[in-house]
Amino acid sequence: MRERRCIGLTARRGCGPGEGLTAGLLAGFFIALLTGLLTALLTALMTAPARAQDALPPAVQEALRAAALPPDALAAVALPLRHWARPWQHQAQRPMQPGSAMKLVTSVVALDRLGPNHRGFTELRSAAPLLGGTLLGGTLQGDLVLKGGGDVELGAPQLWALLVALQQAGVRHIAGDLLLDRTRYSPARIDIGLPAFDEAPESAYNVIPDALMVAGNLLTLQLRATDSGVLAATVPPIEGLEFDSRMRLVDARCQDWDEHWQAAQVDSSAGHTRITLNGAFPQGCTESVALQLIDRNDLTERLFRSLWQGLGGSWAGRTREGEAPAGSRLLAHHSGRPWGELLRHQNKTSDNAWTRLLYLELGVPDMASQPGVATRELAARSVRRWLAEHAIDDTGFVTDNGSGLSRSERISPWQLARLLQQAFKGRHAAELLMSLPTAGVDGTLRSRLKDSPATGWARLKTGTLKNVVALAGYVNDGDGKPWAVAIMINHEGASRGRPVLDAWVDHIARHGPHPAPSGVGPQGESP
């Protein structure tokens, strides 16, 4: 007779065929249930907001004293990733101005919502007939539409390539106007009537984007010091622009040219523009600079005309804004690089205009279903939906343009670290990590934390405003275990606080976020 074996509860009183199997299934069910409950409990403990404040590491306290900053100006949190550990926090629930660390929110949500292969585009379209259209050239009997699709890299080379494609389509002469279609976003021109963020409106970081970013809405100049002064010229050459340089020569480093820059004067009349350059420029230097000096429509018209004439084309019209007419046909198309690649530039250099445009892209999918609502508002709703879907409380969270170049944006370190925690286990973690500055190596962190074990390992987004410094991203501790971290200082003297942030990151890289064991100094050596 075959021996029957029983397990579990039925073993003590005998069992019939199948009863042992039932008991085994029940036991397995209870084990799985307990495992699930334990996992949920541990996850809750690791992600729930801590109530008590943890002590600041000694190195951070010392750095605060050296910077003459009070401890309550600092808020920070460290959350474990892929391992069990107690979170560390100091005022972690406090909504703070994050500066450019807010770019992490836009990046994470855009990667998830739009995907890393999301691309901008630019099109040349027309509803006008083409007479005599051959490869030898014909006349477009009407307007040519330059339609923007959020292509942040639409520079002179890309525009030139579009015009070459236009000629390949048989167009040599344009009888109508150049119609600039920026209607991908609503309103099409957010910049109109908006005051400058600060006293440097010509700086590239102050560009307010739209869907048609020809040359980034910036005029590229080559400034060259000579024995008698400073010469300026556009790159590429653009007709109708004249420069009057009143810049002095000074003994300074070439890379510090902008520290001596003063606002330029721009005078336009009868199709001619005169730009007077002021301030000073380093001796013996040549620098290529991109500045917001002339109106974006004027810049587009001048660049288009110069490139088109250089290709042998003719155009007698003018430039105006409007939407492509219904039924217009595509004549030429340019696709931008995928945002999975563009994020590397955006976050490592902290490009505000690119981030603001990507933020607007978050609102585009909802424009058709919610007409009349500004694209920026739709983007804000998309971000809040993402936070809710990932169980991140948005209390105190304020988003404006998604770049951090704002006086109203707020996020707590806890919210930012939770977002990073979710992104770390998400499908696009690799693209996000690739885009972040690496401590001591590149981007806005290339000169920081060079003597720390964080060098080459920590990937952190910086944030800087007049009263803000911040760091947020990922740091491995001394055992190689990863942490999602966020630290911010909001104070009138915040510019003195970078060593405080670096001391905290260095401490985590050496010991983990909790205070070092007694007898161990701030540099990881016994005193």
Coordinates of C-alpha atoms in Angstrom, one line a residue:
M1 CA 0.0 0.0 0.0
R2 CA 1.3 3.5 -0.9
E3 CA 2.2 5.6 2.1
R4 CA 0.1 8.7 2.5
R5 CA 1.8 11.8 4.0
C6 CA -0.1 14.8 5.4
I7 CA 1.2 18.2 6.4
G8 CA -0.2 21.1 8.2
L9 CA -3.3 21.0 10.3
T10 CA -4.7 17.7 9.1
A11 CA -1.6 15.8 10.0
R12 CA -2.7 15.2 13.6
R13 CA -6.0 13.6 12.8
G14 CA -5.2 11.6 9.6
C15 CA -6.0 12.7 6.1
G16 CA -7.7 11.4 3.0
P17 CA -6.5 11.8 -0.6
G18 CA -6.0 15.5 -1.4
E19 CA -6.3 16.7 2.2
G20 CA -2.5 17.1 2.5
L21 CA -2.4 19.2 -0.7
T22 CA -5.2 21.4 0.6
A23 CA -3.3 22.0 3.8
G24 CA -0.1 22.8 1.9
L25 CA -1.9 25.3 -0.2
L26 CA -3.4 26.9 2.9
A27 CA 0.0 27.1 4.5
G28 CA 1.5 28.6 1.4
F29 CA -1.3 31.1 1.3
F30 CA -0.7 32.2 4.9
I31 CA 3.0 32.5 4.3
A32 CA 2.5 34.6 1.2
L33 CA 0.0 36.7 3.1
L34 CA 2.4 37.3 6.0
T35 CA 5.2 38.0 3.6
G36 CA 3.1 40.5 1.8
L37 CA 2.0 42.2 5.0
L38 CA 5.6 42.3 6.2
T39 CA 6.8 43.8 2.9
A40 CA 4.0 46.4 3.0
L41 CA 4.8 47.3 6.6
L42 CA 8.5 47.7 5.8
T43 CA 7.7 49.8 2.7
A44 CA 5.4 51.9 4.8
L45 CA 8.1 52.4 7.4
M46 CA 10.6 53.3 4.7
T47 CA 8.4 55.8 2.9
A48 CA 6.1 57.3 5.5
P49 CA 7.0 60.7 6.7
A50 CA 9.1 60.6 9.8
R51 CA 7.8 62.6 12.8
A52 CA 11.0 63.2 14.8
Q53 CA 13.9 65.1 13.4
D54 CA 17.2 63.4 13.1
A55 CA 20.4 65.0 14.3
L56 CA 22.5 66.8 11.7
P57 CA 25.9 65.2 11.2
P58 CA 28.7 67.0 12.9
A59 CA 30.3 68.0 9.6
V60 CA 27.0 69.6 8.5
Q61 CA 26.7 71.5 11.8
E62 CA 30.3 72.7 11.4
A63 CA 29.6 73.9 7.8
L64 CA 26.4 75.7 8.9
R65 CA 28.4 77.6 11.6
A66 CA 31.1 78.5 9.1
A67 CA 28.5 79.8 6.6
A68 CA 26.7 81.7 9.4
L69 CA 23.4 79.9 8.5
P70 CA 20.9 78.7 11.1
P71 CA 19.9 75.0 11.1
D72 CA 16.3 75.9 10.5
A73 CA 17.2 77.3 7.1
L74 CA 18.0 73.7 6.0
A75 CA 15.5 70.9 5.1
A76 CA 16.7 67.5 3.9
V77 CA 15.8 63.8 3.7
A78 CA 17.4 60.6 2.6
L79 CA 15.3 57.6 1.7
P80 CA 16.7 54.0 1.2
L81 CA 16.6 52.3 -2.2
R82 CA 16.6 48.5 -2.6
H83 CA 17.5 47.9 1.0
W84 CA 15.9 48.2 4.4
A85 CA 17.0 51.2 6.5
R86 CA 15.4 53.9 8.5
P87 CA 14.9 57.2 6.6
W88 CA 16.8 60.2 7.7
Q89 CA 15.1 63.6 7.8
H90 CA 15.4 67.2 9.0
Q91 CA 12.3 69.4 8.4
A92 CA 11.6 67.1 5.5
Q93 CA 7.9 68.0 5.2
R94 CA 8.6 71.7 4.8
P95 CA 7.7 73.2 1.4
M96 CA 10.8 74.9 0.1
Q97 CA 11.9 76.8 -3.0
P98 CA 13.9 74.2 -4.9
G99 CA 15.6 76.3 -7.6
S100 CA 16.5 74.1 -10.5
A101 CA 16.1 70.9 -8.5
M102 CA 12.5 71.3 -9.7
K103 CA 13.7 70.1 -13.1
L104 CA 13.7 66.6 -11.6
V105 CA 9.9 66.8 -11.4
T106 CA 9.5 67.8 -15.0
S107 CA 12.1 65.2 -16.1
V108 CA 10.6 62.3 -14.2
V109 CA 7.0 62.9 -15.2
A110 CA 7.9 63.6 -18.8
L111 CA 9.9 60.4 -19.1
D112 CA 6.9 58.4 -17.7
R113 CA 4.1 60.3 -19.5
L114 CA 5.8 61.0 -22.9
G115 CA 8.5 58.4 -23.0
P116 CA 12.2 58.9 -23.8
N117 CA 11.6 58.7 -27.6
H118 CA 9.3 61.8 -27.6
R119 CA 10.6 64.3 -30.2
G120 CA 10.0 67.8 -31.2
F121 CA 9.6 68.7 -34.9
T122 CA 9.5 71.6 -37.4
E123 CA 7.6 71.7 -40.6
L124 CA 7.4 73.9 -43.7
R125 CA 3.9 73.8 -45.1
S126 CA 1.8 75.7 -47.6
A127 CA -1.8 75.8 -49.0
A128 CA -0.6 77.9 -52.0
P129 CA -0.1 76.5 -55.5
L130 CA 3.4 75.9 -56.8
L131 CA 3.9 77.1 -60.4
G132 CA 6.6 75.6 -62.5
G133 CA 7.7 73.5 -59.6
T134 CA 10.7 71.4 -60.7
L135 CA 14.1 70.7 -59.2
L136 CA 15.3 73.7 -61.2
G137 CA 12.9 75.8 -59.2
G138 CA 9.3 77.2 -59.2
T139 CA 7.3 79.9 -57.5
L140 CA 5.2 79.3 -54.4
Q141 CA 2.1 81.5 -55.1
G142 CA 1.3 82.4 -51.6
D143 CA 2.4 82.0 -48.0
L144 CA 5.0 79.6 -46.6
V145 CA 4.2 78.3 -43.1
L146 CA 7.0 77.6 -40.6
K147 CA 5.3 75.4 -38.1
G148 CA 6.8 74.8 -34.7
G149 CA 6.5 71.5 -32.8
G150 CA 8.6 72.1 -29.8
D151 CA 12.0 71.5 -31.4
V152 CA 14.5 73.0 -29.0
E153 CA 17.5 72.4 -31.3
L154 CA 16.1 74.3 -34.3
G155 CA 19.3 76.3 -35.0
A156 CA 20.7 77.7 -38.2
P157 CA 22.0 74.3 -39.5
Q158 CA 18.6 72.7 -39.0
L159 CA 16.8 75.6 -40.6
W160 CA 19.3 75.5 -43.5
A161 CA 18.6 71.8 -44.0
L162 CA 14.8 72.5 -44.1
L163 CA 15.3 75.1 -46.8
V164 CA 17.4 72.7 -48.8
A165 CA 14.6 70.2 -48.6
L166 CA 12.2 73.0 -49.7
Q167 CA 14.2 73.6 -52.8
Q168 CA 14.2 69.8 -53.5
A169 CA 10.4 70.1 -53.4
G170 CA 10.7 72.5 -56.3
V171 CA 10.5 75.9 -54.5
R172 CA 12.9 78.6 -55.4
H173 CA 10.7 81.7 -55.2
I174 CA 8.2 82.6 -52.4
A175 CA 5.6 85.1 -53.5
G176 CA 3.8 85.4 -50.1
D177 CA 4.6 85.9 -46.5
L178 CA 6.4 83.7 -44.0
L179 CA 3.8 82.6 -41.5
L180 CA 5.1 81.6 -38.1
D181 CA 2.8 79.0 -36.5
R182 CA 3.4 78.7 -32.8
T183 CA -0.1 77.3 -32.0
R184 CA 1.1 74.0 -30.5
Y185 CA 0.8 75.7 -27.1
S186 CA -2.0 78.0 -25.8
P187 CA -1.4 80.8 -25.5
A188 CA 1.2 80.8 -28.4
R189 CA 3.3 83.5 -26.9
I190 CA 3.5 83.3 -23.1
D191 CA 6.4 85.8 -23.1
I192 CA 4.3 88.8 -24.3
G193 CA 3.8 91.2 -21.5
L194 CA 5.6 89.0 -18.9
P195 CA 8.1 91.0 -16.9
A196 CA 11.7 89.8 -16.9
F197 CA 12.6 87.4 -14.0
D198 CA 15.6 89.5 -13.0
E199 CA 17.9 92.3 -14.2
A200 CA 19.4 90.3 -17.0
P201 CA 16.6 89.7 -19.5
E202 CA 19.1 89.2 -22.4
S203 CA 20.6 86.1 -20.7
A204 CA 19.8 82.7 -22.3
Y205 CA 18.5 81.4 -19.0
N206 CA 15.7 84.0 -19.1
V207 CA 14.3 82.9 -22.5
I208 CA 10.6 82.1 -22.3
P209 CA 10.0 79.3 -24.9
D210 CA 7.3 78.8 -27.5
A211 CA 6.7 76.1 -30.0
L212 CA 8.9 77.6 -32.7
M213 CA 12.3 78.1 -31.1
V214 CA 14.4 79.3 -34.0
A215 CA 18.0 79.5 -32.7
G216 CA 16.6 79.2 -29.2
N217 CA 15.2 82.8 -29.7
L218 CA 18.8 83.9 -29.2
L219 CA 21.2 85.9 -31.3
T220 CA 24.6 84.2 -31.5
L221 CA 27.6 86.6 -31.4
Q222 CA 31.3 86.2 -31.7
L223 CA 33.0 88.7 -29.4
R224 CA 36.7 89.2 -30.2
A225 CA 39.2 91.4 -28.3
T226 CA 41.6 93.4 -30.4
D227 CA 44.3 96.0 -29.6
S228 CA 41.8 98.8 -30.0
G229 CA 38.6 97.3 -28.5
V230 CA 36.0 94.6 -29.0
L231 CA 34.6 93.5 -32.3
A232 CA 31.2 91.8 -32.6
A233 CA 29.7 89.8 -35.5
T234 CA 26.7 87.4 -35.8
V235 CA 27.2 83.7 -36.5
P236 CA 26.1 83.0 -39.2
P237 CA 26.3 86.5 -40.8
I238 CA 22.8 88.3 -40.8
E239 CA 22.1 91.3 -42.9
G240 CA 20.6 94.4 -41.4
L241 CA 22.3 94.2 -38.0
E242 CA 25.0 96.8 -37.0
F243 CA 27.1 96.7 -33.9
D244 CA 28.6 99.6 -31.9
S245 CA 30.9 98.2 -29.3
R246 CA 31.7 100.5 -26.3
M247 CA 33.1 97.6 -24.3
R248 CA 36.4 98.2 -22.4
L249 CA 39.2 95.7 -22.2
V250 CA 39.9 94.3 -18.7
D251 CA 42.4 91.8 -17.3
A252 CA 40.2 88.8 -16.5
R253 CA 39.6 85.1 -17.4
C254 CA 37.9 84.5 -20.8
Q255 CA 35.3 82.3 -19.2
D256 CA 34.3 85.1 -16.8
W257 CA 33.3 87.4 -19.7
D258 CA 29.7 87.7 -18.5
E259 CA 30.7 89.1 -15.1
H260 CA 31.7 92.3 -16.9
W261 CA 28.7 92.5 -19.3
Q262 CA 26.2 95.4 -19.1
A263 CA 22.9 95.6 -20.8
A264 CA 23.0 96.4 -24.5
Q265 CA 20.9 99.1 -26.2
V266 CA 18.9 98.0 -29.3
D267 CA 17.5 100.6 -31.7
S268 CA 15.4 99.5 -34.7
S269 CA 14.0 101.5 -37.6
A270 CA 13.1 101.0 -41.2
G271 CA 14.4 97.4 -41.2
H272 CA 17.7 98.3 -39.7
T273 CA 18.8 97.4 -36.2
R274 CA 21.7 98.9 -34.3
I275 CA 23.0 97.1 -31.2
T276 CA 25.3 99.0 -28.8
L277 CA 27.4 96.8 -26.5
N278 CA 28.4 98.0 -23.1
G279 CA 30.5 96.9 -20.2
A280 CA 33.9 95.2 -20.4
F281 CA 35.5 92.2 -22.0
P282 CA 38.7 90.2 -21.1
Q283 CA 41.8 91.0 -23.1
G284 CA 43.0 88.5 -25.7
C285 CA 39.8 86.6 -25.7
T286 CA 37.3 85.4 -28.3
E287 CA 34.0 84.1 -27.1
S288 CA 30.8 82.8 -28.8
V289 CA 27.8 84.0 -26.8
A290 CA 24.0 83.6 -27.3
L291 CA 21.9 86.5 -26.1
Q292 CA 18.3 87.5 -26.2
L293 CA 18.8 90.9 -27.9
I294 CA 16.2 91.3 -30.6
D295 CA 12.6 90.3 -31.1
R296 CA 12.2 86.6 -31.9
N297 CA 10.1 87.3 -35.0
D298 CA 12.7 89.8 -36.3
L299 CA 15.4 87.2 -35.6
T300 CA 13.5 84.5 -37.4
E301 CA 12.9 86.7 -40.4
R302 CA 16.5 87.9 -40.7
L303 CA 17.9 84.4 -40.3
F304 CA 15.4 82.9 -42.8
R305 CA 16.1 85.5 -45.4
S306 CA 19.9 85.3 -45.1
L307 CA 19.9 81.5 -45.4
W308 CA 17.3 81.4 -48.2
Q309 CA 19.1 84.0 -50.3
G310 CA 22.4 82.2 -49.6
L311 CA 20.8 79.2 -51.3
G312 CA 19.8 81.3 -54.3
G313 CA 16.2 81.7 -53.4
S314 CA 14.1 84.8 -53.5
W315 CA 11.4 86.1 -51.2
A316 CA 9.5 89.4 -51.4
G317 CA 7.1 89.0 -48.4
R318 CA 7.2 89.8 -44.7
T319 CA 6.9 87.7 -41.5
R320 CA 3.8 87.4 -39.4
E321 CA 2.3 85.1 -36.9
G322 CA -0.6 82.8 -37.5
E323 CA -1.9 79.3 -37.8
A324 CA -1.3 77.1 -40.8
P325 CA -4.4 77.1 -43.0
A326 CA -6.6 74.0 -43.1
G327 CA -5.6 71.7 -45.9
S328 CA -2.0 73.0 -46.1
R329 CA 0.4 70.4 -47.4
L330 CA 3.8 69.3 -46.0
L331 CA 6.8 70.5 -48.0
A332 CA 9.7 69.7 -45.6
H333 CA 10.0 68.2 -42.1
H334 CA 12.7 68.1 -39.4
S335 CA 12.6 65.8 -36.4
G336 CA 14.5 66.7 -33.3
R337 CA 16.5 64.3 -31.2
P338 CA 14.5 62.2 -28.6
W339 CA 14.1 63.8 -25.2
G340 CA 15.8 60.8 -23.7
E341 CA 19.0 62.2 -25.2
L342 CA 18.1 65.9 -24.7
L343 CA 17.7 65.4 -21.0
R344 CA 21.5 65.0 -20.7
H345 CA 22.0 68.6 -21.8
Q346 CA 18.9 69.9 -20.0
N347 CA 19.8 68.6 -16.5
K348 CA 23.6 68.6 -16.7
T349 CA 23.7 72.3 -17.8
S350 CA 20.4 73.2 -16.0
D351 CA 18.8 74.6 -19.2
N352 CA 15.7 76.6 -18.1
A353 CA 14.2 77.2 -21.6
W354 CA 14.4 73.5 -22.5
T355 CA 12.8 72.5 -19.3
R356 CA 10.0 75.0 -19.6
L357 CA 9.3 73.7 -23.1
L358 CA 9.3 70.1 -21.9
Y359 CA 6.9 71.1 -19.2
L360 CA 4.5 72.6 -21.8
E361 CA 4.7 69.3 -23.7
L362 CA 3.1 67.6 -20.7
G363 CA 0.0 69.6 -21.3
V364 CA -0.3 69.0 -25.1
P365 CA -2.1 65.6 -24.9
D366 CA -5.0 67.2 -23.0
M367 CA -5.4 70.3 -25.2
A368 CA -7.9 68.7 -27.6
S369 CA -10.2 67.5 -24.8
Q370 CA -10.0 70.7 -22.8
P371 CA -10.0 73.6 -25.2
G372 CA -9.6 77.0 -23.7
V373 CA -7.4 75.8 -20.8
A374 CA -3.8 77.1 -21.0
T375 CA -1.3 74.5 -21.8
R376 CA 0.7 75.3 -18.7
E377 CA -2.3 74.6 -16.5
L378 CA -2.8 71.3 -18.2
A379 CA 0.8 70.5 -17.6
A380 CA 0.4 71.3 -13.9
R381 CA -2.6 69.0 -13.7
S382 CA -0.6 66.2 -15.4
V383 CA 2.1 66.5 -12.8
R384 CA -0.4 66.4 -9.9
R385 CA -2.1 63.3 -11.4
W386 CA 1.3 61.6 -11.6
L387 CA 2.0 62.4 -7.9
A388 CA -1.4 61.1 -6.9
E389 CA -0.9 57.9 -8.9
H390 CA 2.3 57.2 -7.0
A391 CA 0.8 58.0 -3.6
I392 CA 2.9 61.2 -3.1
D393 CA 0.9 63.8 -1.1
D394 CA 1.0 67.1 -2.9
T395 CA 0.3 69.3 0.2
G396 CA 2.2 72.5 -0.2
F397 CA 3.4 71.6 -3.7
V398 CA 3.4 74.5 -6.2
T399 CA 4.4 74.3 -9.8
D400 CA 4.7 77.2 -12.1
N401 CA 6.9 76.5 -15.2
G402 CA 8.6 73.3 -14.2
S403 CA 12.2 74.7 -14.3
G404 CA 12.6 76.2 -10.9
L405 CA 13.3 79.7 -12.3
S406 CA 10.3 80.9 -10.4
R407 CA 9.6 82.7 -7.1
S408 CA 6.4 80.7 -6.5
E409 CA 7.4 77.0 -7.0
R410 CA 7.5 75.0 -3.9
I411 CA 8.2 71.3 -3.0
S412 CA 9.3 69.6 0.2
P413 CA 12.4 67.5 0.3
W414 CA 10.2 64.5 1.2
Q415 CA 8.0 64.9 -1.9
L416 CA 11.1 65.3 -4.1
A417 CA 12.9 62.3 -2.6
R418 CA 9.7 60.2 -2.9
L419 CA 9.5 61.1 -6.6
L420 CA 13.1 60.1 -7.0
Q421 CA 12.4 56.8 -5.1
Q422 CA 9.6 56.0 -7.6
A423 CA 11.7 57.0 -10.6
F424 CA 14.5 54.7 -9.4
K425 CA 12.4 51.6 -9.7
G426 CA 10.6 52.9 -12.9
R427 CA 11.1 51.8 -16.4
H428 CA 13.1 54.9 -17.4
A429 CA 15.5 55.1 -14.5
A430 CA 18.5 54.7 -16.8
E431 CA 17.6 57.8 -18.8
L432 CA 17.1 59.9 -15.7
L433 CA 20.4 58.8 -14.1
M434 CA 22.3 59.4 -17.3
S435 CA 21.0 63.0 -17.4
L436 CA 22.1 64.1 -13.9
P437 CA 25.3 65.9 -13.2
T438 CA 28.0 63.5 -11.7
A439 CA 29.7 64.7 -8.6
G440 CA 33.2 66.0 -9.4
V441 CA 33.0 65.0 -13.0
D442 CA 30.6 67.0 -15.2
G443 CA 27.7 69.5 -15.5
T444 CA 27.0 71.8 -12.6
L445 CA 28.8 69.5 -10.2
R446 CA 32.1 69.2 -12.1
S447 CA 34.0 71.3 -9.5
R448 CA 32.3 70.0 -6.4
L449 CA 32.9 67.0 -4.1
K450 CA 36.2 66.2 -5.8
D451 CA 37.8 64.9 -2.6
S452 CA 34.8 62.8 -1.6
P453 CA 33.9 59.2 -2.1
A454 CA 30.8 60.6 -3.8
T455 CA 33.0 61.6 -6.8
G456 CA 32.0 59.7 -9.9
W457 CA 29.1 58.0 -8.1
A458 CA 26.6 60.6 -6.8
R459 CA 24.3 61.9 -9.4
L460 CA 22.6 65.1 -8.3
K461 CA 20.6 68.0 -9.7
T462 CA 21.7 71.3 -8.4
G463 CA 19.4 74.3 -7.6
T464 CA 20.4 77.9 -7.3
L465 CA 18.5 81.2 -6.9
K466 CA 19.3 84.4 -5.0
N467 CA 18.0 82.9 -1.8
V468 CA 18.2 79.1 -2.6
V469 CA 20.7 76.4 -2.9
A470 CA 19.7 72.7 -3.3
L471 CA 20.8 69.3 -4.3
A472 CA 18.7 66.3 -5.1
G473 CA 19.3 62.9 -6.6
Y474 CA 21.1 59.7 -5.8
V475 CA 24.0 58.9 -3.5
N476 CA 25.6 55.5 -2.6
D477 CA 26.7 55.1 1.1
G478 CA 29.9 53.6 2.3
D479 CA 28.5 50.1 1.8
G480 CA 27.5 50.9 -1.8
K481 CA 23.8 51.0 -0.9
P482 CA 21.8 53.7 -2.8
W483 CA 19.8 56.5 -1.3
A484 CA 17.4 59.0 -2.8
V485 CA 18.3 62.4 -1.3
A486 CA 17.1 66.0 -1.3
I487 CA 18.5 68.9 0.6
M488 CA 17.6 72.6 0.3
I489 CA 18.6 75.8 2.0
N490 CA 16.2 78.8 1.8
H491 CA 17.8 81.9 3.3
E492 CA 19.0 85.4 2.3
G493 CA 22.5 84.0 2.7
A494 CA 21.9 80.8 0.9
S495 CA 24.7 81.4 -1.5
R496 CA 27.1 80.6 1.4
G497 CA 25.4 77.2 1.8
R498 CA 26.9 75.1 -0.9
P499 CA 29.6 73.7 1.4
V500 CA 26.8 72.7 3.8
L501 CA 25.1 70.6 1.0
D502 CA 28.4 69.1 0.0
A503 CA 29.2 68.2 3.6
W504 CA 25.9 66.3 3.9
V505 CA 26.4 64.4 0.6
D506 CA 30.0 63.6 1.6
H507 CA 28.8 62.3 5.0
I508 CA 26.2 60.0 3.3
A509 CA 28.9 58.7 0.9
R510 CA 31.1 57.8 3.8
H511 CA 28.7 56.6 6.5
G512 CA 25.2 56.7 5.3
P513 CA 22.8 59.5 6.3
H514 CA 22.8 58.8 10.0
P515 CA 25.5 60.3 12.3
A516 CA 28.9 58.7 12.1
P517 CA 29.8 56.2 14.8
S518 CA 31.5 57.7 17.8
G519 CA 35.2 58.1 17.5
V520 CA 35.0 58.6 13.7
G521 CA 35.8 62.1 12.4
P522 CA 34.0 63.9 9.6
Q523 CA 36.5 62.6 7.0
G524 CA 36.1 59.0 8.0
E525 CA 39.3 58.7 10.1
S526 CA 39.8 58.3 13.7
P527 CA 40.8 61.5 15.4

